[in-house]
PDB file of C-alpha atoms in Angstrom:
ATOM      1  CA  MET A   9     157.520  61.033  63.127  1.00  0.00           C
ATOM      2  CA  SER A  10     158.739  63.996  65.136  1.00  0.00           C
ATOM      3  CA  GLY A  11     156.456  65.782  67.534  1.00  0.00           C
ATOM      4  CA  THR A  12     156.281  69.356  68.739  1.00  0.00           C
ATOM      5  CA  TYR A  13     156.026  70.261  72.404  1.00  0.00           C
ATOM      6  CA  LEU A  14     155.646  73.403  74.432  1.00  0.00           C
ATOM      7  CA  LEU A  15     158.583  73.296  76.865  1.00  0.00           C
ATOM      8  CA  ILE A  16     157.339  75.108  79.974  1.00  0.00           C
ATOM      9  CA  LEU A  17     159.819  76.953  82.194  1.00  0.00           C
ATOM     10  CA  GLY A  18     158.695  78.862  85.269  1.00  0.00           C
ATOM     11  CA  HIS A  19     161.911  80.323  86.676  1.00  0.00           C
ATOM     12  CA  GLY A  20     164.266  82.869  85.125  1.00  0.00           C
ATOM     13  CA  GLU A  21     167.388  81.038  86.265  1.00  0.00           C
ATOM     14  CA  ALA A  22     166.063  77.859  84.617  1.00  0.00           C
ATOM     15  CA  VAL A  23     165.331  79.748  81.386  1.00  0.00           C
ATOM     16  CA  ALA A  24     168.871  81.136  81.357  1.00  0.00           C
ATOM     17  CA  TRP A  25     170.388  77.707  82.106  1.00  0.00           C
ATOM     18  CA  VAL A  26     168.423  75.995  79.310  1.00  0.00           C
ATOM     19  CA  LEU A  27     169.307  78.688  76.773  1.00  0.00           C
ATOM     20  CA  ARG A  28     172.958  78.925  77.858  1.00  0.00           C
ATOM     21  CA  GLU A  29     173.694  75.200  78.206  1.00  0.00           C
ATOM     22  CA  GLN A  30     171.405  74.047  75.379  1.00  0.00           C
ATOM     23  CA  ARG A  31     170.221  71.261  77.658  1.00  0.00           C
ATOM     24  CA  MET A  32     166.941  70.435  79.297  1.00  0.00           C
ATOM     25  CA  ALA A  33     166.602  68.725  82.656  1.00  0.00           C
ATOM     26  CA  PHE A  34     163.499  67.129  84.143  1.00  0.00           C
ATOM     27  CA  PRO A  35     162.493  66.209  87.714  1.00  0.00           C
ATOM     28  CA  ALA A  36     162.472  62.490  88.588  1.00  0.00           C
ATOM     29  CA  ARG A  37     158.702  62.321  88.976  1.00  0.00           C
ATOM     30  CA  ARG A  38     158.256  63.389  85.340  1.00  0.00           C
ATOM     31  CA  HIS A  39     160.600  60.867  83.705  1.00  0.00           C
ATOM     32  CA  ALA A  40     157.787  58.785  82.176  1.00  0.00           C
ATOM     33  CA  GLU A  41     156.180  61.880  80.653  1.00  0.00           C
ATOM     34  CA  VAL A  42     159.392  63.127  79.085  1.00  0.00           C
ATOM     35  CA  SER A  43     160.866  59.784  78.035  1.00  0.00           C
ATOM     36  CA  ARG A  44     158.843  59.951  74.818  1.00  0.00           C
ATOM     37  CA  LEU A  45     160.973  62.874  73.614  1.00  0.00           C
ATOM     38  CA  GLU A  46     163.204  61.825  70.741  1.00  0.00           C
ATOM     39  CA  PRO A  47     166.027  63.488  68.833  1.00  0.00           C
ATOM     40  CA  GLY A  48     164.465  65.627  66.130  1.00  0.00           C
ATOM     41  CA  ASP A  49     161.400  66.605  68.166  1.00  0.00           C
ATOM     42  CA  GLU A  50     160.692  70.320  68.173  1.00  0.00           C
ATOM     43  CA  LEU A  51     160.433  72.361  71.371  1.00  0.00           C
ATOM     44  CA  LEU A  52     158.770  75.751  71.561  1.00  0.00           C
ATOM     45  CA  VAL A  53     160.187  77.211  74.762  1.00  0.00           C
ATOM     46  CA  TYR A  54     157.602  78.967  76.924  1.00  0.00           C
ATOM     47  CA  ALA A  55     158.588  81.227  79.840  1.00  0.00           C
ATOM     48  CA  THR A  56     155.666  81.592  82.258  1.00  0.00           C
ATOM     49  CA  ARG A  57     154.572  85.001  83.444  1.00  0.00           C
ATOM     50  CA  GLY A  58     156.159  84.240  86.826  1.00  0.00           C
ATOM     51  CA  ALA A  59     159.565  83.338  85.393  1.00  0.00           C
ATOM     52  CA  TRP A  60     160.962  86.833  85.898  1.00  0.00           C
ATOM     53  CA  ASN A  61     159.447  87.307  89.395  1.00  0.00           C
ATOM     54  CA  ASN A  62     156.823  89.865  88.411  1.00  0.00           C
ATOM     55  CA  PRO A  63     153.675  88.078  87.164  1.00  0.00           C
ATOM     56  CA  THR A  64     151.607  91.264  87.261  1.00  0.00           C
ATOM     57  CA  ARG A  65     153.975  92.943  84.787  1.00  0.00           C
ATOM     58  CA  ASP A  66     155.291  90.052  82.713  1.00  0.00           C
ATOM     59  CA  ARG A  67     153.353  87.933  80.243  1.00  0.00           C
ATOM     60  CA  GLY A  68     153.845  84.242  79.514  1.00  0.00           C
ATOM     61  CA  ARG A  69     155.577  84.033  76.153  1.00  0.00           C
ATOM     62  CA  VAL A  70     156.929  81.541  73.665  1.00  0.00           C
ATOM     63  CA  ILE A  71     160.504  82.799  73.510  1.00  0.00           C
ATOM     64  CA  ALA A  72     162.503  80.202  71.596  1.00  0.00           C
ATOM     65  CA  ARG A  73     162.477  77.310  69.185  1.00  0.00           C
ATOM     66  CA  ALA A  74     164.739  74.322  69.712  1.00  0.00           C
ATOM     67  CA  THR A  75     165.282  70.780  68.527  1.00  0.00           C
ATOM     68  CA  VAL A  76     165.887  67.791  70.795  1.00  0.00           C
ATOM     69  CA  ALA A  77     169.473  66.709  70.033  1.00  0.00           C
ATOM     70  CA  SER A  78     169.839  63.571  72.185  1.00  0.00           C
ATOM     71  CA  PRO A  79     167.655  60.984  73.906  1.00  0.00           C
ATOM     72  CA  VAL A  80     166.416  61.706  77.427  1.00  0.00           C
ATOM     73  CA  THR A  81     168.710  59.872  79.845  1.00  0.00           C
ATOM     74  CA  VAL A  82     169.150  59.600  83.602  1.00  0.00           C
ATOM     75  CA  LEU A  83     171.612  62.220  84.852  1.00  0.00           C
ATOM     76  CA  ASP A  84     174.267  60.803  87.154  1.00  0.00           C
ATOM     77  CA  PRO A  85     174.791  62.892  89.129  1.00  0.00           C
ATOM     78  CA  PRO A  86     171.536  64.865  88.940  1.00  0.00           C
ATOM     79  CA  VAL A  87     171.815  68.552  88.064  1.00  0.00           C
ATOM     80  CA  THR A  88     170.582  71.376  90.301  1.00  0.00           C
ATOM     81  CA  VAL A  89     169.050  74.449  88.658  1.00  0.00           C
ATOM     82  CA  ALA A  90     167.249  77.256  90.487  1.00  0.00           C
ATOM     83  CA  GLY A  91     167.466  75.276  93.723  1.00  0.00           C
ATOM     84  CA  ARG A  92     165.705  72.188  92.315  1.00  0.00           C
ATOM     85  CA  GLU A  93     167.221  68.817  91.512  1.00  0.00           C
ATOM     86  CA  PHE A  94     166.664  67.234  88.105  1.00  0.00           C
ATOM     87  CA  ALA A  95     167.244  63.542  87.481  1.00  0.00           C
ATOM     88  CA  SER A  96     166.954  63.200  83.701  1.00  0.00           C
ATOM     89  CA  GLY A  97     167.690  65.352  80.714  1.00  0.00           C
ATOM     90  CA  CYS A  98     168.668  65.764  77.102  1.00  0.00           C
ATOM     91  CA  ARG A  99     170.641  68.048  74.852  1.00  0.00           C
ATOM     92  CA  ILE A 100     168.784  70.571  72.729  1.00  0.00           C
ATOM     93  CA  ARG A 101     169.797  72.955  69.942  1.00  0.00           C
ATOM     94  CA  VAL A 102     168.250  76.421  70.163  1.00  0.00           C
ATOM     95  CA  THR A 103     167.599  77.661  66.622  1.00  0.00           C
ATOM     96  CA  GLU A 104     165.568  80.834  67.263  1.00  0.00           C
ATOM     97  CA  LEU A 105     165.384  83.181  70.244  1.00  0.00           C
ATOM     98  CA  ALA A 106     163.293  86.292  70.788  1.00  0.00           C
ATOM     99  CA  PRO A 107     164.864  89.341  72.412  1.00  0.00           C
ATOM    100  CA  PHE A 108     164.433  89.394  76.200  1.00  0.00           C
ATOM    101  CA  GLY A 109     160.947  90.705  77.030  1.00  0.00           C
ATOM    102  CA  GLY A 110     159.695  89.714  73.581  1.00  0.00           C
ATOM    103  CA  GLY A 111     158.276  86.581  72.079  1.00  0.00           C
ATOM    104  CA  VAL A 112     154.762  85.358  71.415  1.00  0.00           C
ATOM    105  CA  GLU A 113     152.298  86.089  74.202  1.00  0.00           C
ATOM    106  CA  LEU A 114     150.304  82.902  74.654  1.00  0.00           C
ATOM    107  CA  ALA A 115     147.183  84.022  76.575  1.00  0.00           C
ATOM    108  CA  PRO A 116     145.535  85.950  73.701  1.00  0.00           C
ATOM    109  CA  LEU A 117     145.983  82.940  71.390  1.00  0.00           C
ATOM    110  CA  VAL A 118     144.500  80.318  73.730  1.00  0.00           C
ATOM    111  CA  PRO A 119     140.946  80.429  72.265  1.00  0.00           C
ATOM    112  CA  GLU A 120     142.438  79.617  68.824  1.00  0.00           C
ATOM    113  CA  LEU A 121     144.676  76.731  69.962  1.00  0.00           C
ATOM    114  CA  ALA A 122     143.470  73.120  70.037  1.00  0.00           C
ATOM    115  CA  ALA A 123     145.980  72.280  72.784  1.00  0.00           C
ATOM    116  CA  PHE A 124     143.722  74.230  75.173  1.00  0.00           C
ATOM    117  CA  PRO A 125     140.237  72.731  74.774  1.00  0.00           C
ATOM    118  CA  ASP A 126     138.877  74.700  77.759  1.00  0.00           C
ATOM    119  CA  PRO A 127     140.095  78.300  77.503  1.00  0.00           C
ATOM    120  CA  ALA A 128     138.683  79.081  80.959  1.00  0.00           C
ATOM    121  CA  SER A 129     141.184  76.739  82.618  1.00  0.00           C
ATOM    122  CA  TRP A 130     144.007  76.788  80.087  1.00  0.00           C
ATOM    123  CA  SER A 131     146.772  77.591  82.575  1.00  0.00           C
ATOM    124  CA  VAL A 132     146.246  74.246  84.342  1.00  0.00           C
ATOM    125  CA  ARG A 133     147.760  72.542  81.284  1.00  0.00           C
ATOM    126  CA  LEU A 134     150.983  74.498  81.880  1.00  0.00           C
ATOM    127  CA  ARG A 135     151.730  72.865  85.248  1.00  0.00           C
ATOM    128  CA  ARG A 136     154.043  70.290  83.684  1.00  0.00           C
ATOM    129  CA  PRO A 137     157.324  70.484  81.797  1.00  0.00           C
ATOM    130  CA  LEU A 138     155.915  69.495  78.380  1.00  0.00           C
ATOM    131  CA  LEU A 139     152.665  69.938  76.509  1.00  0.00           C
ATOM    132  CA  ALA A 140     152.236  68.140  73.182  1.00  0.00           C
ATOM    133  CA  LEU A 141     151.062  70.514  70.477  1.00  0.00           C
ATOM    134  CA  PRO A 142     148.871  69.602  67.523  1.00  0.00           C
ATOM    135  CA  GLU A 143     150.579  70.514  64.245  1.00  0.00           C
ATOM    136  CA  GLN A 144     148.198  73.408  63.502  1.00  0.00           C
ATOM    137  CA  ASP A 145     149.026  74.982  66.900  1.00  0.00           C
ATOM    138  CA  ALA A 146     152.742  74.386  66.387  1.00  0.00           C
ATOM    139  CA  ALA A 147     152.632  75.976  62.931  1.00  0.00           C
ATOM    140  CA  ARG A 148     150.830  79.054  64.263  1.00  0.00           C
ATOM    141  CA  LEU A 149     153.235  79.569  67.168  1.00  0.00           C
ATOM    142  CA  ARG A 150     156.276  78.791  64.993  1.00  0.00           C
ATOM    143  CA  GLY A 151     155.199  81.388  62.433  1.00  0.00           C
ATOM    144  CA  LEU A 152     154.546  84.091  65.025  1.00  0.00           C
ATOM    145  CA  LEU A 153     157.861  83.409  66.752  1.00  0.00           C
ATOM    146  CA  ALA A 154     159.756  83.626  63.455  1.00  0.00           C
ATOM    147  CA  GLU A 155     158.425  87.181  63.029  1.00  0.00           C
ATOM    148  CA  VAL A 156     160.135  88.399  66.217  1.00  0.00           C
ATOM    149  CA  ALA A 157     163.051  86.020  66.857  1.00  0.00           C
ATOM    150  CA  GLY A 158     166.666  86.116  65.857  1.00  0.00           C
ATOM    151  CA  THR A 159     169.485  83.773  66.674  1.00  0.00           C
ATOM    152  CA  ARG A 160     170.466  82.479  70.098  1.00  0.00           C
ATOM    153  CA  GLU A 161     173.750  84.353  69.801  1.00  0.00           C
ATOM    154  CA  GLU A 162     171.966  87.660  69.124  1.00  0.00           C
ATOM    155  CA  HIS A 163     169.681  87.551  72.160  1.00  0.00           C
ATOM    156  CA  LEU A 164     171.123  85.222  74.812  1.00  0.00           C
ATOM    157  CA  ALA A 165     172.849  87.974  76.810  1.00  0.00           C
ATOM    158  CA  GLY A 166     169.514  89.641  77.615  1.00  0.00           C
ATOM    159  CA  TYR A 167     168.212  86.474  79.288  1.00  0.00           C
ATOM    160  CA  LEU A 168     171.427  85.958  81.234  1.00  0.00           C
ATOM    161  CA  GLU A 169     171.345  89.543  82.523  1.00  0.00           C
ATOM    162  CA  HIS A 170     167.778  89.189  83.817  1.00  0.00           C
ATOM    163  CA  ALA A 171     168.017  85.712  85.316  1.00  0.00           C
ATOM    164  CA  THR A 172     168.040  85.328  89.074  1.00  0.00           C
ATOM    165  CA  GLY A 173     170.778  83.534  90.949  1.00  0.00           C
ATOM    166  CA  PRO A 174     174.498  84.217  91.235  1.00  0.00           C
ATOM    167  CA  ARG A 175     175.641  81.853  88.458  1.00  0.00           C
ATOM    168  CA  ALA A 176     172.997  82.721  85.884  1.00  0.00           C
ATOM    169  CA  ALA A 177     175.048  85.371  84.098  1.00  0.00           C
ATOM    170  CA  ARG A 178     178.136  83.167  83.743  1.00  0.00           C
ATOM    171  CA  ALA A 179     179.805  83.631  80.361  1.00  0.00           C
ATOM    172  CA  VAL A 180     178.328  81.728  77.431  1.00  0.00           C
TER     173      VAL A 180
END
């Protein structure tokens, strides 16, 4: 049975790379956590409020929906994104993407979501690349995202324009 995960990205260049390449990469120390991902699993892509370098202005938002398209494997050689090295990864297929600056703000929904049993310390659960979501949480976030999202092709350019790093805006 397929699972649904919040895929947590905390850097704009990483967000742009994931959306552009339709791949996800994970640090070596997290391989055990991410090895349970399987083709067909759903990912709700979450950009943290610090992803765009202005956490006082920006809000953490679910910005995309994707499907895992390949098993997680060791990357040889590892890939470097946003100055960090990643040792494993998988292909994904982005099926929905909110316009840049849009998406589903997560903080106001936390008290309603079972994935965050202690709303007072909910952000601690976002200090990892993946967070398994109960189906009722996934359905709620999926429905809210569908109200504001379009296709990857419609909205990708906005993310590439706002990403940091010299190679982020490379052509799709």
